[in-house]
Amino acid sequence: MQAAHASTALALSDRDDAAAVIERALILATCTLVTVLYAMTVTIANVSLPAMQGALSATPDQIAWVVTSNLVATAVVTPMAGWLVARFGRRRLMNVCVVAFGIASLGCGMSGSLEALVFWRTVQGAVGAPLVPASQAIVLDTYRKERHGAVLAIYGMGSVFGPILGPTLGGWLAETYNWRWVFYMILPFTLVALLGTFSVIRDRGLPSQIRLEWMGFLSLALAVAAAQLMLDRGERADWFDAHEILIWASLSVISLYFFIAHSLTSKKPFLDLKLFADRNFVIGLVMVFVFGMLNFTPMTLLPPILQNIGGYPDSVVGYIIGCRGLGTLAAFTFMIIGSRIEPRAMILIGFALQAWAGWELAHLDMNPTVWAVFTPMVVQGFGVGLLWVPITMVTFSTLDPKLVPDASSVYHMIRNFGSAVHISLTVTVSVRMARLSYAELVERVTPLQYEALPWPWSYSELSGLAALSRELNRQAMMIGYLDAFVFFVATSLVVLPLVALIRMRKRDGH
C-alpha cells in the first residue's frame, strides 16, 4: 500500500498528460488558497482593533493580545508541523486544520468578551500553524525540481494577496456591519479551501508511528509562552515590582534552561542544537527575529492612529493597511531578478527602507493624510519583500542539509515570536509615553490660558473641562504612537552591523 502511494505521487510529478497537468494545477490552487486563508487572518484583526477595544472595554495593551496571542500560538506549534504531517498524513492534517480554523474564526466573531476572543485567536493560530509548511511541502512534492522556481513564485503570491485582501475587505465589512464580520468573512474562504483539500490532496504513504519528543517540545513551548505573557502583562502589572511578572520571567528562564539541558543530553532531541554551531545560521536567526519584529508593528499602530486620532472610517483604514501588500508584491516581483544580487547588499537596503518608513510615520501630525501614511506603508511592504529572500539565503547557505528540517522550524518560530515580542514592546512604549506626555501637558495648561481657548474648551463649564481633557489625552496618545515609531526605527538600524559578520560561499563552476 505504501509503495503504491509513493509510485502514484512520483507518477503525478513526472507525467505530462492532460489529467496530470490539471490535477497538479488544482493542487497548486488549493495550497495557494490555504496560504491566502492563513495570511488573511494574521493581519485581518488589525483593522478593527479600535472597534474591538471599545466593544470589549479593553485598554490598548489588552487589545494587543488579540494579535500577539495568535502569533505566539503559531510560533509554538510551527516546530511540530513536520511531526504532525508524518504522524497523521498530510491529507488528514490539512482537512482537520482547515475545519478547526473555520470553527476558531467563527468563535472569534461570536466572542462576547476579551478573554473569549483571545482564546479563539490562540486556537486559530495553533491550528493554522501547520497549514503553510504542509501546503508548501505538498507543492514541492507535486512538481519536478526544475519547475519549483516558477511554482513557488505562484504559490508565494498567496502570502502576498492575503494581507491585501484581508484588511481591505475586512475594513469595508467592519464599517458596513461591525468588527465581528472581519472574522465571519473567513468562513466562505474556509469552505472553498476545505473542498479543495478534501478533493485533491493525497497522501504519499501510510502515516508514520514516529513519536514526538514531548519533553523538549513542552519545555520550549512553555519558555516562549511564559516570556510572551511577561511582556503582555508587564505594563499593566508594573513589571518586576509584581510577583506575577517575576513568576512568568522565572518560568521562562527555567523552561529554557531545561530545554537546552535536555536537548544536549537526549539521544533524539526535539531540536538538534548543532544548528547553533553554524555562524550564518545564528546571524540569520537574529536577522529574521528583527525582521519579524518589524513585519506587523506598523499594521498594529496605524489603525488606532487613523481611527481614534485621524477620524477615518474602517474602510479607509483597511485600504491603507492593504496597500502595504502592494509594496510586498512589487518586491517579490523584483526579487525574481534581484535574488542574484549580493544578499548582504539587499539586506542593508531592506532594513534601511524599514527605517525610512518608520521615520516618516514618526513625523505624522494630528491630522494625518492618507498620502502621508500610504507612501511609508508601501515602502515598508517593499522592504519586507526585499528582506525575506536574502535573509533566508544567508541563514541556510552554510548549513548541513541534514539539519535543514530542524533549522526551518526554528527559523519560522523565531520570526513569529519576534513579531509578538515587538508588538508587545511597542504597545508598552506607546502607552507609557502617552501617560507621561499627558502629565506634562496637564502641567503646561494653566487657568490663565483658558480664556484664549475657543469653544468647546471652556474653563467655566464642566463640559468644557471634559472636552479639554479629551483633547489633551488625544494629543498625548499621538505622542506615544510617534515615540513607538521612533522605537521602530531604532530596531531597524540595530541589526545592520551584523551584516559584516555574514560569511558567503564563493561561487564556483557549479
Short mmCIF file of C-alpha atoms in Angstrom, two decimals:
data_model
loop_
_atom_site.label_atom_id
_atom_site.label_comp_id
_atom_site.label_asym_id
_atom_site.label_seq_id
_atom_site.Cartn_x
_atom_site.Cartn_y
_atom_site.Cartn_z
CA MET A 1 0.00 0.00 0.00
CA GLN A 2 2.77 2.45 0.95
CA ALA A 3 4.69 1.66 -2.24
CA ALA A 4 1.56 2.20 -4.29
CA HIS A 5 1.01 5.64 -2.79
CA ALA A 6 4.62 6.60 -3.41
CA SER A 7 4.50 5.46 -7.02
CA THR A 8 1.31 7.43 -7.56
CA ALA A 9 2.94 10.59 -6.22
CA LEU A 10 6.02 10.05 -8.39
CA ALA A 11 3.88 9.39 -11.45
CA LEU A 12 1.97 12.62 -10.88
CA SER A 13 5.11 14.75 -10.75
CA ASP A 14 6.62 13.08 -13.80
CA ARG A 15 3.58 12.67 -16.04
CA ASP A 16 2.79 15.24 -18.74
CA ASP A 17 -0.67 14.08 -19.80
CA ALA A 18 -3.62 16.46 -19.57
CA ALA A 19 -5.12 14.78 -16.50
CA ALA A 20 -1.85 15.13 -14.57
CA VAL A 21 -1.47 18.78 -15.59
CA ILE A 22 -5.00 19.55 -14.38
CA GLU A 23 -4.50 17.66 -11.13
CA ARG A 24 -1.23 19.46 -10.40
CA ALA A 25 -2.88 22.80 -11.15
CA LEU A 26 -5.74 22.00 -8.75
CA ILE A 27 -3.29 21.02 -6.00
CA LEU A 28 -1.31 24.24 -6.54
CA ALA A 29 -4.52 26.31 -6.47
CA THR A 30 -5.70 24.59 -3.29
CA CYS A 31 -2.39 25.05 -1.48
CA THR A 32 -2.22 28.70 -2.57
CA LEU A 33 -5.77 29.28 -1.30
CA VAL A 34 -4.85 27.70 2.04
CA THR A 35 -1.93 30.10 2.29
CA VAL A 36 -4.20 33.04 1.45
CA LEU A 37 -6.59 31.85 4.15
CA TYR A 38 -3.88 31.81 6.81
CA ALA A 39 -2.20 35.04 5.66
CA MET A 40 -5.52 36.89 5.82
CA THR A 41 -6.05 36.13 9.49
CA VAL A 42 -2.59 37.31 10.54
CA THR A 43 -3.45 40.89 9.54
CA ILE A 44 -7.23 40.98 9.37
CA ALA A 45 -7.82 41.75 13.05
CA ASN A 46 -5.58 44.84 12.99
CA VAL A 47 -8.10 46.88 11.02
CA SER A 48 -10.77 46.67 13.72
CA LEU A 49 -8.63 46.81 16.87
CA PRO A 50 -10.08 50.20 17.94
CA ALA A 51 -13.65 48.92 17.44
CA MET A 52 -12.88 45.74 19.39
CA GLN A 53 -11.28 47.80 22.14
CA GLY A 54 -14.43 49.87 22.57
CA ALA A 55 -16.87 46.96 22.26
CA LEU A 56 -14.97 44.77 24.74
CA SER A 57 -14.00 47.60 27.14
CA ALA A 58 -10.29 46.85 26.77
CA THR A 59 -7.22 49.03 27.18
CA PRO A 60 -4.65 49.46 24.37
CA ASP A 61 -2.26 46.93 25.93
CA GLN A 62 -5.06 44.42 26.46
CA ILE A 63 -6.44 44.61 22.92
CA ALA A 64 -2.94 43.92 21.58
CA TRP A 65 -3.36 40.37 22.96
CA VAL A 66 -5.72 39.74 20.03
CA VAL A 67 -2.68 39.96 17.75
CA THR A 68 0.10 38.61 19.96
CA SER A 69 -1.81 35.53 21.15
CA ASN A 70 -2.28 34.43 17.54
CA LEU A 71 1.39 34.96 16.68
CA VAL A 72 2.70 33.16 19.76
CA ALA A 73 0.41 30.17 19.20
CA THR A 74 1.71 29.97 15.63
CA ALA A 75 5.31 30.20 16.85
CA VAL A 76 4.80 27.41 19.41
CA VAL A 77 3.07 24.93 17.08
CA THR A 78 5.15 25.56 13.92
CA PRO A 79 8.05 23.28 15.03
CA MET A 80 5.51 20.43 15.30
CA ALA A 81 4.42 20.70 11.66
CA GLY A 82 6.82 18.06 10.35
CA TRP A 83 5.85 15.56 13.03
CA LEU A 84 2.13 16.20 12.51
CA VAL A 85 2.43 15.51 8.77
CA ALA A 86 4.41 12.31 9.37
CA ARG A 87 2.12 11.11 12.18
CA PHE A 88 -1.33 11.81 10.71
CA GLY A 89 -0.73 12.23 6.99
CA ARG A 90 -0.93 15.48 5.08
CA ARG A 91 -4.49 14.96 3.78
CA ARG A 92 -6.00 14.31 7.20
CA LEU A 93 -3.93 17.09 8.78
CA MET A 94 -4.94 19.64 6.15
CA ASN A 95 -8.63 18.74 6.42
CA VAL A 96 -8.70 18.82 10.22
CA CYS A 97 -6.72 22.07 10.42
CA VAL A 98 -8.93 23.84 7.86
CA VAL A 99 -12.11 22.75 9.67
CA ALA A 100 -10.68 23.78 13.05
CA PHE A 101 -9.54 27.06 11.53
CA GLY A 102 -13.07 27.82 10.39
CA ILE A 103 -14.53 26.93 13.82
CA ALA A 104 -11.97 29.16 15.54
CA SER A 105 -12.78 32.04 13.17
CA LEU A 106 -16.49 31.62 13.93
CA GLY A 107 -15.65 31.59 17.66
CA CYS A 108 -13.71 34.85 17.25
CA GLY A 109 -16.70 36.53 15.63
CA MET A 110 -19.12 35.30 18.31
CA SER A 111 -16.89 36.24 21.27
CA GLY A 112 -18.60 38.33 23.89
CA SER A 113 -15.53 39.13 25.98
CA LEU A 114 -11.86 39.86 25.52
CA GLU A 115 -10.92 36.58 27.19
CA ALA A 116 -13.05 34.59 24.73
CA LEU A 117 -11.65 36.47 21.73
CA VAL A 118 -8.04 35.91 22.86
CA PHE A 119 -8.79 32.21 23.42
CA TRP A 120 -10.20 31.71 19.93
CA ARG A 121 -7.39 33.72 18.35
CA THR A 122 -4.94 31.42 20.13
CA VAL A 123 -6.75 28.37 18.76
CA GLN A 124 -6.79 29.97 15.32
CA GLY A 125 -3.02 30.49 15.40
CA ALA A 126 -2.34 26.98 16.72
CA VAL A 127 -4.45 25.10 14.15
CA GLY A 128 -3.31 27.40 11.34
CA ALA A 129 0.40 26.98 12.05
CA PRO A 130 0.83 23.64 10.18
CA LEU A 131 -1.08 24.82 7.09
CA VAL A 132 1.67 26.86 5.43
CA PRO A 133 4.62 24.44 5.86
CA ALA A 134 2.42 21.45 4.95
CA SER A 135 0.98 23.09 1.84
CA GLN A 136 4.43 24.23 0.71
CA ALA A 137 5.77 20.68 1.09
CA ILE A 138 2.84 19.35 -0.96
CA VAL A 139 3.52 21.84 -3.77
CA LEU A 140 7.21 20.90 -3.91
CA ASP A 141 6.33 17.20 -3.90
CA THR A 142 3.82 17.61 -6.74
CA TYR A 143 6.12 19.25 -9.29
CA ARG A 144 9.52 18.39 -10.71
CA LYS A 145 12.51 20.15 -9.22
CA GLU A 146 13.15 22.17 -12.35
CA ARG A 147 9.64 23.62 -12.02
CA HIS A 148 9.99 24.57 -8.35
CA GLY A 149 11.13 28.15 -9.00
CA ALA A 150 8.10 29.10 -11.10
CA VAL A 151 5.68 27.11 -8.96
CA LEU A 152 6.89 28.67 -5.70
CA ALA A 153 6.55 32.12 -7.28
CA ILE A 154 2.86 31.38 -7.92
CA TYR A 155 2.39 29.75 -4.53
CA GLY A 156 4.14 32.66 -2.79
CA MET A 157 1.54 35.07 -4.13
CA GLY A 158 -0.82 33.63 -1.51
CA SER A 159 1.25 35.16 1.28
CA VAL A 160 1.07 38.50 -0.56
CA PHE A 161 -2.60 38.62 -1.54
CA GLY A 162 -3.76 37.53 1.93
CA PRO A 163 -2.53 40.73 3.64
CA ILE A 164 -4.01 42.78 0.78
CA LEU A 165 -7.41 41.11 0.61
CA GLY A 166 -7.91 40.64 4.37
CA PRO A 167 -7.62 44.25 5.60
CA THR A 168 -9.29 45.74 2.51
CA LEU A 169 -12.39 43.54 2.54
CA GLY A 170 -12.41 43.33 6.35
CA GLY A 171 -12.33 47.10 6.73
CA TRP A 172 -15.32 47.51 4.42
CA LEU A 173 -17.32 44.82 6.23
CA ALA A 174 -16.44 46.25 9.65
CA GLU A 175 -17.66 49.68 8.59
CA THR A 176 -20.81 48.34 6.93
CA TYR A 177 -21.73 45.93 9.73
CA ASN A 178 -19.38 45.59 12.74
CA TRP A 179 -15.98 44.20 13.77
CA ARG A 180 -17.28 40.63 14.03
CA TRP A 181 -17.55 40.42 10.24
CA VAL A 182 -13.77 40.58 9.82
CA PHE A 183 -13.84 37.03 11.22
CA TYR A 184 -17.10 35.88 9.62
CA MET A 185 -15.71 36.75 6.17
CA ILE A 186 -13.12 33.98 6.62
CA LEU A 187 -15.78 31.26 6.62
CA PRO A 188 -16.54 31.24 2.84
CA PHE A 189 -12.81 31.02 2.08
CA THR A 190 -12.56 28.18 4.59
CA LEU A 191 -15.33 26.21 2.89
CA VAL A 192 -13.69 26.58 -0.54
CA ALA A 193 -10.30 25.59 0.90
CA LEU A 194 -11.86 22.54 2.59
CA LEU A 195 -13.47 21.49 -0.70
CA GLY A 196 -10.04 21.66 -2.31
CA THR A 197 -8.11 19.81 0.41
CA PHE A 198 -10.78 17.11 0.62
CA SER A 199 -10.88 16.63 -3.16
CA VAL A 200 -7.30 16.85 -4.43
CA ILE A 201 -4.84 16.37 -1.53
CA ARG A 202 -3.47 12.82 -1.34
CA ASP A 203 -1.00 11.11 0.97
CA ARG A 204 2.26 9.65 -0.33
CA GLY A 205 2.15 6.70 2.07
CA LEU A 206 0.81 5.42 5.36
CA PRO A 207 1.13 7.62 8.44
CA SER A 208 4.28 7.02 10.46
CA GLN A 209 4.32 5.95 14.10
CA ILE A 210 7.17 8.35 14.84
CA ARG A 211 6.98 9.74 18.36
CA LEU A 212 7.26 13.40 19.27
CA GLU A 213 9.96 14.30 21.79
CA TRP A 214 7.42 15.74 24.21
CA MET A 215 9.79 16.93 26.93
CA GLY A 216 11.74 19.10 24.53
CA PHE A 217 8.63 20.46 22.82
CA LEU A 218 6.75 21.27 26.04
CA SER A 219 9.73 22.97 27.69
CA LEU A 220 10.34 25.12 24.60
CA ALA A 221 6.64 25.97 24.28
CA LEU A 222 6.46 26.91 27.97
CA ALA A 223 9.55 29.13 27.68
CA VAL A 224 8.07 31.01 24.70
CA ALA A 225 4.57 31.33 26.18
CA ALA A 226 5.80 32.50 29.60
CA ALA A 227 8.08 35.10 28.01
CA GLN A 228 5.19 36.47 25.97
CA LEU A 229 2.86 36.59 28.97
CA MET A 230 5.53 38.53 30.85
CA LEU A 231 5.70 41.10 28.03
CA ASP A 232 1.93 41.32 27.57
CA ARG A 233 1.19 41.71 31.28
CA GLY A 234 4.27 43.74 32.23
CA GLU A 235 2.99 47.28 31.78
CA ARG A 236 -0.35 46.62 33.45
CA ALA A 237 1.21 44.76 36.42
CA ASP A 238 4.05 47.30 36.88
CA TRP A 239 6.72 44.92 35.63
CA PHE A 240 9.12 43.36 38.13
CA ASP A 241 7.50 45.05 41.10
CA ALA A 242 4.72 42.48 40.68
CA HIS A 243 5.01 38.85 41.77
CA GLU A 244 3.11 37.76 38.65
CA ILE A 245 5.77 39.14 36.29
CA LEU A 246 8.56 37.60 38.36
CA ILE A 247 6.79 34.23 38.12
CA TRP A 248 6.43 34.44 34.32
CA ALA A 249 10.06 35.54 33.90
CA SER A 250 11.37 32.80 36.18
CA LEU A 251 9.22 30.18 34.46
CA SER A 252 10.51 31.24 31.04
CA VAL A 253 14.18 31.13 32.11
CA ILE A 254 13.83 27.79 33.90
CA SER A 255 11.97 26.23 30.97
CA LEU A 256 14.59 27.46 28.52
CA TYR A 257 17.37 26.08 30.68
CA PHE A 258 15.59 22.72 30.91
CA PHE A 259 15.09 22.66 27.13
CA ILE A 260 18.79 23.31 26.47
CA ALA A 261 19.96 20.78 29.08
CA HIS A 262 17.51 18.15 27.84
CA SER A 263 18.46 18.73 24.18
CA LEU A 264 22.17 18.31 25.00
CA THR A 265 21.64 15.04 26.86
CA SER A 266 18.84 13.41 24.85
CA LYS A 267 19.66 10.83 22.16
CA LYS A 268 16.88 12.16 19.89
CA PRO A 269 16.18 15.77 20.93
CA PHE A 270 13.23 17.79 19.71
CA LEU A 271 15.68 20.18 18.04
CA ASP A 272 19.33 19.45 17.26
CA LEU A 273 21.40 22.17 18.96
CA LYS A 274 24.23 21.56 16.49
CA LEU A 275 22.37 24.12 14.42
CA PHE A 276 23.80 26.90 16.57
CA ALA A 277 27.39 25.97 15.73
CA ASP A 278 26.85 27.48 12.27
CA ARG A 279 27.68 31.20 12.33
CA ASN A 280 25.49 32.18 9.38
CA PHE A 281 22.52 30.35 10.88
CA VAL A 282 22.84 32.22 14.18
CA ILE A 283 23.23 35.57 12.43
CA GLY A 284 20.27 34.70 10.20
CA LEU A 285 18.12 33.91 13.25
CA VAL A 286 18.91 37.30 14.76
CA MET A 287 18.05 38.99 11.48
CA VAL A 288 14.81 37.09 10.96
CA PHE A 289 13.89 37.85 14.59
CA VAL A 290 14.29 41.57 13.85
CA PHE A 291 12.52 41.05 10.52
CA GLY A 292 9.60 39.54 12.43
CA MET A 293 9.70 42.45 14.89
CA LEU A 294 9.31 44.95 12.06
CA ASN A 295 6.83 42.99 9.97
CA PHE A 296 3.47 43.69 11.63
CA THR A 297 4.19 46.59 14.01
CA PRO A 298 3.01 49.42 11.69
CA MET A 299 -0.17 47.46 10.97
CA THR A 300 -0.88 47.39 14.72
CA LEU A 301 -0.10 51.06 15.42
CA LEU A 302 -1.74 52.73 12.42
CA PRO A 303 -5.42 51.67 12.86
CA PRO A 304 -5.82 53.44 16.24
CA ILE A 305 -3.96 56.48 14.90
CA LEU A 306 -6.15 56.72 11.80
CA GLN A 307 -9.43 55.95 13.58
CA ASN A 308 -9.12 57.47 17.06
CA ILE A 309 -7.00 60.48 16.12
CA GLY A 310 -7.50 60.98 12.39
CA GLY A 311 -11.18 60.05 12.41
CA TYR A 312 -11.01 57.78 9.37
CA PRO A 313 -13.62 55.02 8.89
CA ASP A 314 -12.73 51.31 8.90
CA SER A 315 -12.92 51.03 5.11
CA VAL A 316 -10.25 53.69 4.54
CA VAL A 317 -8.03 52.15 7.21
CA GLY A 318 -8.41 48.77 5.50
CA TYR A 319 -7.35 50.21 2.15
CA ILE A 320 -4.28 51.86 3.69
CA ILE A 321 -3.25 48.70 5.54
CA GLY A 322 -3.87 46.64 2.41
CA CYS A 323 -1.69 48.90 0.26
CA ARG A 324 1.31 47.63 2.21
CA GLY A 325 0.83 44.36 0.36
CA LEU A 326 1.28 46.20 -2.95
CA GLY A 327 4.82 47.08 -1.88
CA THR A 328 5.49 43.49 -0.88
CA LEU A 329 4.12 42.24 -4.21
CA ALA A 330 6.39 44.64 -6.09
CA ALA A 331 9.40 43.47 -4.04
CA PHE A 332 8.67 39.78 -4.66
CA THR A 333 8.39 40.50 -8.38
CA PHE A 334 11.70 42.36 -8.30
CA MET A 335 13.36 39.52 -6.38
CA ILE A 336 12.84 37.16 -9.32
CA ILE A 337 15.82 39.01 -10.79
CA GLY A 338 17.17 40.57 -7.60
CA SER A 339 17.85 37.20 -5.98
CA ARG A 340 21.10 37.15 -7.98
CA ILE A 341 22.30 40.36 -6.33
CA GLU A 342 24.69 40.20 -3.38
CA PRO A 343 22.45 39.18 -0.40
CA ARG A 344 24.28 41.41 2.08
CA ALA A 345 23.56 44.48 -0.04
CA MET A 346 19.88 43.56 -0.29
CA ILE A 347 19.68 43.11 3.48
CA LEU A 348 21.20 46.56 4.07
CA ILE A 349 18.77 48.16 1.62
CA GLY A 350 15.79 46.29 3.07
CA PHE A 351 16.41 47.33 6.67
CA ALA A 352 17.24 50.90 5.54
CA LEU A 353 13.84 51.09 3.82
CA GLN A 354 12.18 49.89 7.01
CA ALA A 355 13.95 52.64 8.97
CA TRP A 356 12.96 55.28 6.40
CA ALA A 357 9.30 54.22 6.51
CA GLY A 358 9.31 54.30 10.32
CA TRP A 359 10.94 57.74 10.32
CA GLU A 360 8.26 59.13 8.02
CA LEU A 361 5.50 57.67 10.20
CA ALA A 362 7.19 59.12 13.30
CA HIS A 363 6.60 62.60 11.84
CA LEU A 364 2.84 62.38 11.33
CA ASP A 365 0.81 65.27 12.71
CA MET A 366 -2.55 65.35 14.48
CA ASN A 367 -4.37 65.33 11.14
CA PRO A 368 -2.66 62.54 9.18
CA THR A 369 -3.48 62.49 5.49
CA VAL A 370 -3.99 59.31 3.50
CA TRP A 371 -0.97 60.09 1.33
CA ALA A 372 1.26 60.72 4.36
CA VAL A 373 0.54 57.15 5.51
CA PHE A 374 0.18 55.46 2.12
CA THR A 375 3.74 56.09 0.90
CA PRO A 376 5.58 54.84 4.03
CA MET A 377 3.36 51.76 4.18
CA VAL A 378 4.15 50.83 0.56
CA VAL A 379 7.86 51.39 1.25
CA GLN A 380 7.67 49.29 4.41
CA GLY A 381 5.94 46.50 2.49
CA PHE A 382 8.59 46.71 -0.22
CA GLY A 383 11.30 46.41 2.43
CA VAL A 384 9.61 43.31 3.86
CA GLY A 385 9.56 41.63 0.45
CA LEU A 386 13.14 42.68 -0.23
CA LEU A 387 14.45 41.17 3.02
CA TRP A 388 12.80 37.75 3.01
CA VAL A 389 14.79 36.05 0.23
CA PRO A 390 18.32 37.26 1.15
CA ILE A 391 17.85 36.56 4.87
CA THR A 392 16.67 33.05 4.04
CA MET A 393 19.60 32.54 1.68
CA VAL A 394 22.11 33.69 4.29
CA THR A 395 20.59 31.61 7.08
CA PHE A 396 20.75 28.31 5.22
CA SER A 397 23.75 28.96 2.96
CA THR A 398 26.37 27.12 5.04
CA LEU A 399 24.13 24.71 6.96
CA ASP A 400 24.42 20.93 6.76
CA PRO A 401 21.48 19.70 4.60
CA LYS A 402 20.64 17.10 7.26
CA LEU A 403 19.89 19.89 9.71
CA VAL A 404 17.64 21.89 7.37
CA PRO A 405 14.26 20.46 8.60
CA ASP A 406 15.00 21.40 12.23
CA ALA A 407 16.53 24.68 11.12
CA SER A 408 13.42 25.60 9.13
CA SER A 409 11.19 25.02 12.17
CA VAL A 410 13.38 27.20 14.38
CA TYR A 411 13.57 29.85 11.66
CA HIS A 412 9.81 30.29 11.35
CA MET A 413 9.27 30.02 15.11
CA ILE A 414 11.76 32.83 15.77
CA ARG A 415 10.16 35.01 13.10
CA ASN A 416 6.67 34.69 14.59
CA PHE A 417 7.95 35.14 18.14
CA GLY A 418 9.78 38.30 17.08
CA SER A 419 6.52 39.74 15.73
CA ALA A 420 4.70 39.08 19.00
CA VAL A 421 7.56 40.43 21.14
CA HIS A 422 7.89 43.71 19.27
CA ILE A 423 4.15 44.37 19.21
CA SER A 424 4.07 43.94 22.99
CA LEU A 425 7.09 46.21 23.48
CA THR A 426 5.73 48.79 21.05
CA VAL A 427 2.36 48.95 22.78
CA THR A 428 4.19 49.29 26.11
CA VAL A 429 6.24 52.20 24.74
CA SER A 430 3.18 53.97 23.32
CA VAL A 431 1.07 53.54 26.48
CA ARG A 432 3.86 54.62 28.85
CA MET A 433 4.92 57.62 26.77
CA ALA A 434 1.28 58.68 26.33
CA ARG A 435 0.82 58.59 30.10
CA LEU A 436 3.96 60.67 30.70
CA SER A 437 3.04 63.11 27.93
CA TYR A 438 -0.45 63.63 29.36
CA ALA A 439 1.02 64.51 32.76
CA GLU A 440 3.37 67.02 31.15
CA LEU A 441 0.63 68.59 29.01
CA VAL A 442 -1.67 69.00 32.02
CA GLU A 443 1.08 70.84 33.90
CA ARG A 444 1.55 73.26 30.99
CA VAL A 445 -2.14 74.20 30.78
CA THR A 446 -2.93 76.92 33.35
CA PRO A 447 -6.17 78.82 34.10
CA LEU A 448 -4.63 81.94 32.52
CA GLN A 449 -4.57 80.14 29.20
CA TYR A 450 -8.19 79.03 29.35
CA GLU A 451 -9.52 82.46 28.33
CA ALA A 452 -7.77 82.19 24.97
CA LEU A 453 -9.17 78.74 24.23
CA PRO A 454 -12.04 78.51 21.72
CA TRP A 455 -15.27 76.58 22.19
CA PRO A 456 -15.81 73.86 23.39
CA TRP A 457 -12.76 74.15 25.67
CA SER A 458 -14.20 76.40 28.31
CA TYR A 459 -12.92 76.61 31.90
CA SER A 460 -16.21 77.97 33.18
CA GLU A 461 -18.20 74.81 32.46
CA LEU A 462 -17.65 71.20 33.41
CA SER A 463 -18.30 70.08 29.83
CA GLY A 464 -15.55 72.43 28.65
CA LEU A 465 -13.04 70.96 31.08
CA ALA A 466 -14.02 67.46 29.95
CA ALA A 467 -13.52 68.45 26.30
CA LEU A 468 -10.13 69.93 27.14
CA SER A 469 -9.12 66.73 28.95
CA ARG A 470 -10.14 64.63 25.94
CA GLU A 471 -8.07 66.81 23.61
CA LEU A 472 -5.03 66.60 25.89
CA ASN A 473 -5.45 62.83 26.04
CA ARG A 474 -5.74 62.68 22.23
CA GLN A 475 -2.51 64.61 21.79
CA ALA A 476 -0.73 62.56 24.43
CA MET A 477 -1.79 59.35 22.66
CA MET A 478 -0.36 60.69 19.41
CA ILE A 479 2.95 61.49 21.10
CA GLY A 480 3.03 57.93 22.44
CA TYR A 481 2.44 56.47 18.96
CA LEU A 482 5.15 58.66 17.42
CA ASP A 483 7.62 57.58 20.10
CA ALA A 484 6.72 53.97 19.26
CA PHE A 485 7.65 54.60 15.62
CA VAL A 486 10.99 56.04 16.75
CA PHE A 487 11.50 52.74 18.58
CA PHE A 488 10.64 51.00 15.30
CA VAL A 489 13.39 53.00 13.52
CA ALA A 490 15.95 52.07 16.19
CA THR A 491 15.01 48.38 15.83
CA SER A 492 15.51 48.62 12.06
CA LEU A 493 19.03 50.00 12.42
CA VAL A 494 20.37 47.96 15.32
CA VAL A 495 20.81 44.82 13.23
CA LEU A 496 22.83 46.40 10.41
CA PRO A 497 26.33 45.79 11.94
CA LEU A 498 25.65 42.04 11.81
CA VAL A 499 25.74 42.14 8.02
CA ALA A 500 29.53 42.49 8.17
CA LEU A 501 29.74 39.14 10.01
CA ILE A 502 27.99 37.14 7.28
CA ARG A 503 30.25 34.64 5.55
CA MET A 504 29.28 33.95 1.94
CA ARG A 505 30.48 30.97 -0.04
CA LYS A 506 32.44 31.80 -3.15
CA ARG A 507 30.68 30.94 -6.37
CA ASP A 508 32.25 28.12 -8.34
CA GLY A 509 31.61 26.45 -11.66
CA HIS A 510 28.60 24.63 -10.23
#
